Amino acid sequence: MKTPLFDIAIVGASVSGASLAIRLGQQGLTTALIDKQSFPRRKACGEGISDIALDSLYQLGLESEIHKLGGKPFYSFRLGLENRSFEFASGKKQSLKGIGIPRYRLDKLLTDQASALPSVNPFFGSSVTDIAMKGSNYLLSLADGQHISARYLVLADGTNSANAKKLGIPKTTKKKLPLWGMNFVLKGKFKKTTGEVLILLKDGFEVYCTPVSDTTLNVAVLARKERVAHLQDDSVMQQLLGEAAEKSSFHGEVTGSPLVVGPVGVTKRPYSYHSILLLGDTTESLDPIAGMGITHGVMMSEHAATALVDILQHGVPEEKALRDYAANCKKMSRVYRGFTQITASLLRSRLRKFLIPILSATSLPFLINNALRYESIAESNHMLLFAKFLQIMGS
């Protein structure tokens, strides 16, 4: 049987990989979309999608399909600290900050939309066992015995990418945070619509409460390993989840088994390696405290699509297109890194009980939103400096 030849092979069909496949497929580029898992599948996630990521996905013609998923819009973030709470909202309170959507539904939507395009072929449920060069093309072997050939390769298979390791792509940064995560799904009903994402800071736990449908509250918990281990005690778990539900105006029960991930790591690899593009968490994973992983991956897929279309359809030299891709991703990632570091420095500071009330009353959320949306270098530098200041203050 003849090995099919594609313009691009994308390994990893989560948000960044699938959204890239849609962009490429809409341009008529033949694309193999590969993932070791089948969809839908659960994935540990805060399940909040920012307005920035939504705008990008809407540009792909997905607005009505996303609305059909029945997610819950949110307009602000509320930090619960001890017996007080503080609202963070950029600009007008009722401006959309994002939508809470179950991750398995979002991933299924994106993979379905990509697979429906004539030039995109899905290969799900089988892992990549080998990647080799055959002439000027990449030859990928799958666990189910299939072989795929592609002119360009994109790795979007996550922080712990086995394929990046096989190909000898170096990690320029590797930092393990002393944190683990647990993800719970609560089913029931809301007593009222809050229109916010609640973040509880309590007893060494960071608890992220996101309404994702009329009957579902997603609760993601970050903590040191020993604290997460305490959640194996049913009474501790029930107390923490009970408070999360009550303060989210929700009444319900845990359904299914919790997902556990860890240790959480911050990893960085080059944006491109030879003619391979790296995407999303594969090239840079961010501390999940800021909840910007989905947005980072979606926006990076825009830059990857531009580079590949420029090479394959517009005749732009490969070296220039990949250099521009790296430069654009570097500029964008610096902004997201700054926001993440500010959030981590604030929420984990020893002085947070003094800093959070003060900063909630400032225009900081508005400035951060502008920096993220417009990828401002000046404002990203300000965020990084402010994050360093918070780190020093809290040390």
Short mmCIF file of C-alpha atoms in Angstrom, two decimals:
data_model
loop_
_atom_site.label_atom_id
_atom_site.label_comp_id
_atom_site.label_asym_id
_atom_site.label_seq_id
_atom_site.Cartn_x
_atom_site.Cartn_y
_atom_site.Cartn_z
CA MET A 1 0.00 0.00 0.00
CA LYS A 2 1.37 3.40 -0.99
CA THR A 3 2.23 5.76 1.87
CA PRO A 4 0.05 8.91 1.64
CA LEU A 5 1.93 12.20 1.30
CA PHE A 6 0.60 15.28 3.11
CA ASP A 7 1.73 18.89 3.12
CA ILE A 8 1.76 18.87 6.94
CA ALA A 9 1.52 16.26 9.68
CA ILE A 10 0.37 17.54 13.08
CA VAL A 11 1.07 15.30 16.05
CA GLY A 12 -1.34 16.20 18.84
CA ALA A 13 -5.00 17.06 18.24
CA SER A 14 -5.84 19.04 21.36
CA VAL A 15 -6.82 22.71 21.11
CA SER A 16 -3.65 24.06 19.47
CA GLY A 17 -3.16 21.15 17.05
CA ALA A 18 -6.82 20.90 16.03
CA SER A 19 -7.24 24.65 15.56
CA LEU A 20 -4.10 24.68 13.39
CA ALA A 21 -5.53 21.81 11.31
CA ILE A 22 -8.71 23.84 10.73
CA ARG A 23 -6.69 26.86 9.58
CA LEU A 24 -4.58 24.78 7.21
CA GLY A 25 -7.56 22.78 5.93
CA GLN A 26 -9.47 25.96 5.17
CA GLN A 27 -6.51 27.00 2.99
CA GLY A 28 -6.63 23.68 1.14
CA LEU A 29 -3.35 22.32 2.50
CA THR A 30 -3.39 18.54 2.93
CA THR A 31 -3.02 17.84 6.63
CA ALA A 32 -2.69 14.68 8.72
CA LEU A 33 -4.01 15.27 12.25
CA ILE A 34 -2.66 12.59 14.59
CA ASP A 35 -3.40 11.81 18.23
CA LYS A 36 -2.82 8.74 20.36
CA GLN A 37 -6.23 9.22 21.96
CA SER A 38 -9.72 9.16 20.49
CA PHE A 39 -12.22 11.96 21.08
CA PRO A 40 -14.07 12.93 23.17
CA ARG A 41 -11.85 12.38 26.19
CA ARG A 42 -11.49 14.07 29.56
CA LYS A 43 -8.50 16.27 30.28
CA ALA A 44 -7.55 18.10 33.46
CA CYS A 45 -8.22 21.76 32.77
CA GLY A 46 -9.64 24.90 34.34
CA GLU A 47 -12.05 24.95 31.36
CA GLY A 48 -12.22 28.72 30.99
CA ILE A 49 -11.65 30.05 27.47
CA SER A 50 -10.68 33.72 27.30
CA ASP A 51 -12.33 36.29 25.07
CA ILE A 52 -9.05 36.51 23.13
CA ALA A 53 -9.10 32.80 22.27
CA LEU A 54 -12.80 32.98 21.45
CA ASP A 55 -12.25 35.82 18.97
CA SER A 56 -9.58 33.74 17.25
CA LEU A 57 -11.85 30.67 17.03
CA TYR A 58 -14.78 32.79 15.86
CA GLN A 59 -12.64 33.95 12.94
CA LEU A 60 -12.58 30.31 11.83
CA GLY A 61 -16.39 30.40 11.55
CA LEU A 62 -16.98 28.52 14.80
CA GLU A 63 -19.02 31.08 16.74
CA SER A 64 -22.41 29.39 16.36
CA GLU A 65 -20.93 25.93 16.99
CA ILE A 66 -19.23 27.09 20.18
CA HIS A 67 -22.45 28.66 21.42
CA LYS A 68 -24.23 25.33 20.82
CA LEU A 69 -21.91 23.75 23.42
CA GLY A 70 -23.95 25.50 26.11
CA GLY A 71 -21.03 27.08 27.97
CA LYS A 72 -21.36 29.73 30.66
CA PRO A 73 -20.03 33.24 29.96
CA PHE A 74 -18.08 35.00 32.69
CA TYR A 75 -17.40 38.69 33.13
CA SER A 76 -15.03 38.87 36.07
CA PHE A 77 -12.76 36.90 38.39
CA ARG A 78 -13.34 36.82 42.14
CA LEU A 79 -10.59 35.96 44.60
CA GLY A 80 -11.73 34.45 47.87
CA LEU A 81 -9.20 35.01 50.64
CA GLU A 82 -9.97 34.06 54.23
CA ASN A 83 -13.44 35.50 54.89
CA ARG A 84 -13.32 38.19 52.21
CA SER A 85 -13.56 38.24 48.42
CA PHE A 86 -12.28 40.69 45.81
CA GLU A 87 -13.44 41.18 42.25
CA PHE A 88 -11.03 41.64 39.36
CA ALA A 89 -12.66 42.90 36.17
CA SER A 90 -11.04 44.75 33.27
CA GLY A 91 -12.98 47.73 31.97
CA LYS A 92 -16.75 47.60 32.23
CA LYS A 93 -17.98 44.87 34.51
CA GLN A 94 -20.28 43.37 31.88
CA SER A 95 -17.64 43.02 29.16
CA LEU A 96 -17.07 39.37 28.35
CA LYS A 97 -13.90 37.84 29.79
CA GLY A 98 -14.52 34.35 28.48
CA ILE A 99 -16.73 31.27 28.48
CA GLY A 100 -16.56 28.17 30.65
CA ILE A 101 -16.88 25.07 28.44
CA PRO A 102 -16.22 21.41 29.32
CA ARG A 103 -12.85 20.61 27.78
CA TYR A 104 -13.99 17.31 26.27
CA ARG A 105 -16.73 19.15 24.36
CA LEU A 106 -14.37 21.82 23.05
CA ASP A 107 -11.77 19.29 21.91
CA LYS A 108 -14.46 17.18 20.22
CA LEU A 109 -15.85 20.22 18.40
CA LEU A 110 -12.42 21.23 17.08
CA THR A 111 -11.41 17.73 15.99
CA ASP A 112 -14.80 17.23 14.31
CA GLN A 113 -14.53 20.55 12.47
CA ALA A 114 -11.00 19.74 11.33
CA SER A 115 -11.90 16.20 10.25
CA ALA A 116 -14.86 17.47 8.20
CA LEU A 117 -12.55 19.48 5.92
CA PRO A 118 -11.75 17.65 2.66
CA SER A 119 -7.99 18.20 2.94
CA VAL A 120 -7.67 17.09 6.60
CA ASN A 121 -7.30 13.40 7.46
CA PRO A 122 -7.65 12.34 11.11
CA PHE A 123 -5.56 9.52 12.57
CA PHE A 124 -6.87 9.09 16.13
CA GLY A 125 -6.37 6.33 18.67
CA SER A 126 -2.84 5.39 17.63
CA SER A 127 0.46 6.82 18.83
CA VAL A 128 3.49 7.73 16.72
CA THR A 129 6.16 5.06 17.19
CA ASP A 130 8.84 6.46 14.89
CA ILE A 131 9.69 9.58 12.90
CA ALA A 132 12.37 9.37 10.22
CA MET A 133 13.50 11.36 7.20
CA LYS A 134 12.88 9.83 3.77
CA GLY A 135 14.40 12.14 1.22
CA SER A 136 13.10 15.61 2.03
CA ASN A 137 9.93 14.34 3.74
CA TYR A 138 9.08 13.09 7.23
CA LEU A 139 7.97 9.48 7.49
CA LEU A 140 5.80 8.77 10.52
CA SER A 141 5.01 5.24 11.69
CA LEU A 142 1.92 4.67 13.83
CA ALA A 143 1.29 1.96 16.41
CA ASP A 144 -1.56 0.52 14.31
CA GLY A 145 0.82 -0.14 11.41
CA GLN A 146 -0.06 2.87 9.27
CA HIS A 147 2.63 5.09 7.72
CA ILE A 148 2.31 8.76 6.85
CA SER A 149 4.64 10.99 4.86
CA ALA A 150 4.65 14.80 5.15
CA ARG A 151 6.66 17.73 3.85
CA TYR A 152 6.43 19.56 7.19
CA LEU A 153 5.96 18.36 10.75
CA VAL A 154 4.23 20.10 13.65
CA LEU A 155 4.56 18.82 17.21
CA ALA A 156 1.61 19.78 19.41
CA ASP A 157 1.71 16.77 21.73
CA GLY A 158 2.28 18.54 25.03
CA THR A 159 4.86 19.36 27.65
CA ASN A 160 6.15 15.81 27.93
CA SER A 161 6.36 15.30 24.16
CA ALA A 162 7.96 11.89 23.57
CA ASN A 163 8.35 12.80 19.91
CA ALA A 164 10.39 15.92 20.67
CA LYS A 165 12.63 13.75 22.82
CA LYS A 166 12.99 11.13 20.06
CA LEU A 167 13.98 13.83 17.58
CA GLY A 168 16.58 15.29 19.95
CA ILE A 169 14.85 18.66 20.29
CA PRO A 170 16.44 20.26 23.35
CA LYS A 171 14.65 21.78 26.32
CA THR A 172 16.00 25.27 26.86
CA THR A 173 14.18 25.54 30.20
CA LYS A 174 12.86 22.86 32.49
CA LYS A 175 11.45 23.78 35.85
CA LYS A 176 9.31 21.53 37.98
CA LEU A 177 6.90 23.40 40.18
CA PRO A 178 6.21 21.70 43.51
CA LEU A 179 2.54 21.54 42.55
CA TRP A 180 0.03 18.87 41.62
CA GLY A 181 -3.47 19.30 40.32
CA MET A 182 -6.83 17.59 40.77
CA ASN A 183 -9.88 18.17 38.60
CA PHE A 184 -13.45 17.55 39.83
CA VAL A 185 -16.76 17.76 37.98
CA LEU A 186 -19.82 18.68 40.06
CA LYS A 187 -23.31 18.09 38.71
CA GLY A 188 -26.38 19.87 40.07
CA LYS A 189 -27.85 23.33 39.63
CA PHE A 190 -26.94 26.95 40.27
CA LYS A 191 -28.92 28.96 42.79
CA LYS A 192 -28.14 32.06 40.75
CA THR A 193 -25.99 33.07 37.80
CA THR A 194 -22.83 34.75 39.08
CA GLY A 195 -21.12 35.45 35.76
CA GLU A 196 -17.71 34.97 37.34
CA VAL A 197 -14.88 32.52 37.86
CA LEU A 198 -14.15 32.07 41.56
CA ILE A 199 -10.61 31.43 42.86
CA LEU A 200 -10.38 30.32 46.48
CA LEU A 201 -7.06 30.58 48.33
CA LYS A 202 -7.41 28.36 51.37
CA ASP A 203 -5.19 26.13 53.51
CA GLY A 204 -2.47 25.80 50.88
CA PHE A 205 -4.96 25.10 48.06
CA GLU A 206 -5.64 27.18 44.96
CA VAL A 207 -9.21 26.27 43.96
CA TYR A 208 -10.52 27.39 40.55
CA CYS A 209 -14.31 27.20 40.20
CA THR A 210 -15.64 27.63 36.66
CA PRO A 211 -19.32 27.23 35.69
CA VAL A 212 -19.27 25.29 32.40
CA SER A 213 -22.98 24.60 31.81
CA ASP A 214 -26.35 25.20 33.46
CA THR A 215 -25.84 22.02 35.50
CA THR A 216 -22.05 21.71 35.84
CA LEU A 217 -19.33 23.33 37.93
CA ASN A 218 -15.72 22.50 37.11
CA VAL A 219 -13.39 22.64 40.13
CA ALA A 220 -9.63 22.51 39.54
CA VAL A 221 -7.31 22.36 42.56
CA LEU A 222 -3.60 23.21 42.62
CA ALA A 223 -1.46 22.53 45.67
CA ARG A 224 1.77 20.99 46.84
CA LYS A 225 1.86 17.22 46.57
CA GLU A 226 1.38 16.64 50.29
CA ARG A 227 -1.70 18.90 50.32
CA VAL A 228 -3.21 17.17 47.28
CA ALA A 229 -2.63 13.86 49.07
CA HIS A 230 -4.89 15.15 51.86
CA LEU A 231 -7.76 15.23 49.36
CA GLN A 232 -7.70 11.43 49.47
CA ASP A 233 -9.35 11.94 52.86
CA ASP A 234 -13.03 12.10 51.92
CA SER A 235 -13.89 14.55 54.72
CA VAL A 236 -11.19 17.02 53.58
CA MET A 237 -12.30 16.72 49.97
CA GLN A 238 -15.98 17.17 50.79
CA GLN A 239 -15.27 20.23 52.95
CA LEU A 240 -13.18 21.91 50.26
CA LEU A 241 -15.60 21.10 47.42
CA GLY A 242 -18.56 22.06 49.60
CA GLU A 243 -17.11 25.52 50.17
CA ALA A 244 -16.25 25.85 46.46
CA ALA A 245 -19.83 24.98 45.51
CA GLU A 246 -21.43 27.22 48.14
CA LYS A 247 -19.38 30.27 47.18
CA SER A 248 -20.15 29.58 43.51
CA SER A 249 -23.90 29.56 44.34
CA PHE A 250 -24.07 25.92 43.27
CA HIS A 251 -25.72 22.87 44.80
CA GLY A 252 -24.58 19.48 43.53
CA GLU A 253 -22.40 16.41 43.90
CA VAL A 254 -19.14 15.14 42.43
CA THR A 255 -19.63 12.92 39.40
CA GLY A 256 -17.02 10.56 37.99
CA SER A 257 -13.47 10.13 39.24
CA PRO A 258 -11.20 13.13 39.74
CA LEU A 259 -8.29 13.58 37.34
CA VAL A 260 -4.86 13.95 38.93
CA VAL A 261 -1.87 15.56 37.18
CA GLY A 262 1.61 16.37 38.37
CA PRO A 263 4.09 17.50 39.08
CA VAL A 264 3.23 20.60 37.12
CA GLY A 265 6.20 21.76 35.08
CA VAL A 266 7.28 24.84 33.16
CA THR A 267 9.07 23.69 30.03
CA LYS A 268 10.48 25.61 27.09
CA ARG A 269 11.75 24.32 23.74
CA PRO A 270 12.61 26.20 20.54
CA TYR A 271 9.65 27.36 18.46
CA SER A 272 11.11 25.58 15.42
CA TYR A 273 13.79 22.96 14.97
CA HIS A 274 15.09 22.46 11.43
CA SER A 275 11.77 22.32 9.49
CA ILE A 276 9.70 21.21 12.49
CA LEU A 277 7.30 23.65 14.14
CA LEU A 278 6.54 23.27 17.84
CA LEU A 279 3.18 24.43 19.13
CA GLY A 280 1.42 25.17 22.42
CA ASP A 281 2.68 23.40 25.53
CA THR A 282 5.22 21.48 23.45
CA THR A 283 7.26 24.63 22.97
CA GLU A 284 6.31 26.52 26.13
CA SER A 285 4.13 25.39 29.00
CA LEU A 286 2.96 28.09 31.37
CA ASP A 287 2.23 27.86 35.06
CA PRO A 288 -1.50 26.91 35.07
CA ILE A 289 -2.25 29.45 37.79
CA ALA A 290 -3.26 32.08 35.21
CA GLY A 291 -5.40 29.73 33.12
CA MET A 292 -3.98 30.97 29.82
CA GLY A 293 -2.82 27.66 28.33
CA ILE A 294 -5.72 27.38 25.86
CA THR A 295 -5.35 30.99 24.74
CA HIS A 296 -1.59 30.63 24.31
CA GLY A 297 -2.05 27.51 22.16
CA VAL A 298 -4.84 28.97 20.02
CA MET A 299 -2.93 32.19 19.31
CA MET A 300 0.25 30.27 18.52
CA SER A 301 -1.68 28.23 15.96
CA GLU A 302 -2.42 31.47 14.09
CA HIS A 303 1.30 32.17 13.72
CA ALA A 304 2.03 28.56 12.71
CA ALA A 305 -0.66 28.65 10.02
CA THR A 306 0.73 31.90 8.64
CA ALA A 307 4.24 30.43 8.40
CA LEU A 308 3.14 27.21 6.68
CA VAL A 309 0.80 28.96 4.22
CA ASP A 310 3.57 31.44 3.39
CA ILE A 311 5.98 28.60 2.62
CA LEU A 312 3.66 26.26 0.75
CA GLN A 313 1.40 28.70 -1.10
CA HIS A 314 3.16 32.06 -1.26
CA GLY A 315 6.70 30.95 -1.98
CA VAL A 316 8.23 32.57 1.10
CA PRO A 317 11.62 30.98 1.82
CA GLU A 318 11.39 28.41 4.60
CA GLU A 319 14.17 30.01 6.64
CA LYS A 320 12.45 33.41 6.64
CA ALA A 321 8.98 32.02 7.42
CA LEU A 322 10.25 29.96 10.36
CA ARG A 323 12.33 32.87 11.64
CA ASP A 324 9.22 35.08 11.54
CA TYR A 325 7.22 32.35 13.28
CA ALA A 326 9.75 32.18 16.10
CA ALA A 327 9.88 35.98 16.42
CA ASN A 328 6.08 36.31 16.53
CA CYS A 329 5.74 33.51 19.09
CA LYS A 330 8.51 34.98 21.22
CA LYS A 331 6.80 38.37 21.30
CA MET A 332 3.41 36.86 22.09
CA SER A 333 4.68 34.42 24.72
CA ARG A 334 6.50 37.16 26.60
CA VAL A 335 3.16 38.84 27.27
CA TYR A 336 1.53 35.62 28.50
CA ARG A 337 4.59 34.80 30.58
CA GLY A 338 4.39 38.24 32.21
CA PHE A 339 0.72 37.81 33.07
CA THR A 340 1.37 34.34 34.47
CA GLN A 341 4.24 35.56 36.62
CA ILE A 342 2.19 38.45 38.00
CA THR A 343 -0.64 36.09 38.87
CA ALA A 344 1.68 33.58 40.53
CA SER A 345 3.56 36.29 42.43
CA LEU A 346 0.32 37.79 43.68
CA LEU A 347 -1.64 34.67 44.63
CA ARG A 348 1.33 32.89 46.21
CA SER A 349 2.84 35.88 47.97
CA ARG A 350 3.15 35.93 51.75
CA LEU A 351 1.73 39.44 51.54
CA ARG A 352 -1.26 38.54 49.38
CA LYS A 353 -3.78 39.46 52.06
CA PHE A 354 -2.49 43.03 51.82
CA LEU A 355 -1.76 43.14 48.06
CA ILE A 356 -4.98 41.60 46.71
CA PRO A 357 -7.37 44.19 48.27
CA ILE A 358 -5.20 47.04 46.98
CA LEU A 359 -4.72 45.72 43.44
CA SER A 360 -8.36 44.76 43.00
CA ALA A 361 -9.20 48.47 43.20
CA THR A 362 -6.68 49.52 40.54
CA SER A 363 -6.68 49.52 36.73
CA LEU A 364 -4.22 46.60 36.67
CA PRO A 365 -6.75 44.12 35.16
CA PHE A 366 -7.50 46.57 32.33
CA LEU A 367 -3.80 47.08 31.57
CA ILE A 368 -3.17 43.33 31.58
CA ASN A 369 -6.10 42.68 29.22
CA ASN A 370 -4.77 45.28 26.78
CA ALA A 371 -1.27 43.78 26.92
CA LEU A 372 -2.61 40.30 26.17
CA ARG A 373 -4.92 41.40 23.40
CA TYR A 374 -2.47 43.65 21.60
CA GLU A 375 0.74 41.78 22.53
CA SER A 376 2.37 45.01 23.70
CA ILE A 377 6.09 44.64 24.33
CA ALA A 378 6.19 47.69 26.61
CA GLU A 379 3.31 46.48 28.76
CA SER A 380 4.71 42.93 28.88
CA ASN A 381 7.99 44.37 30.17
CA HIS A 382 6.04 46.29 32.81
CA MET A 383 4.25 43.08 33.84
CA LEU A 384 7.52 41.17 34.18
CA LEU A 385 9.04 43.96 36.27
CA PHE A 386 5.95 44.15 38.44
CA ALA A 387 6.00 40.38 38.90
CA LYS A 388 9.61 40.60 40.03
CA PHE A 389 8.66 43.36 42.45
CA LEU A 390 5.88 41.18 43.90
CA GLN A 391 8.30 38.28 44.24
CA ILE A 392 10.75 40.45 46.17
CA MET A 393 7.98 41.88 48.34
CA GLY A 394 6.69 38.42 49.17
CA SER A 395 10.04 36.74 49.79
#
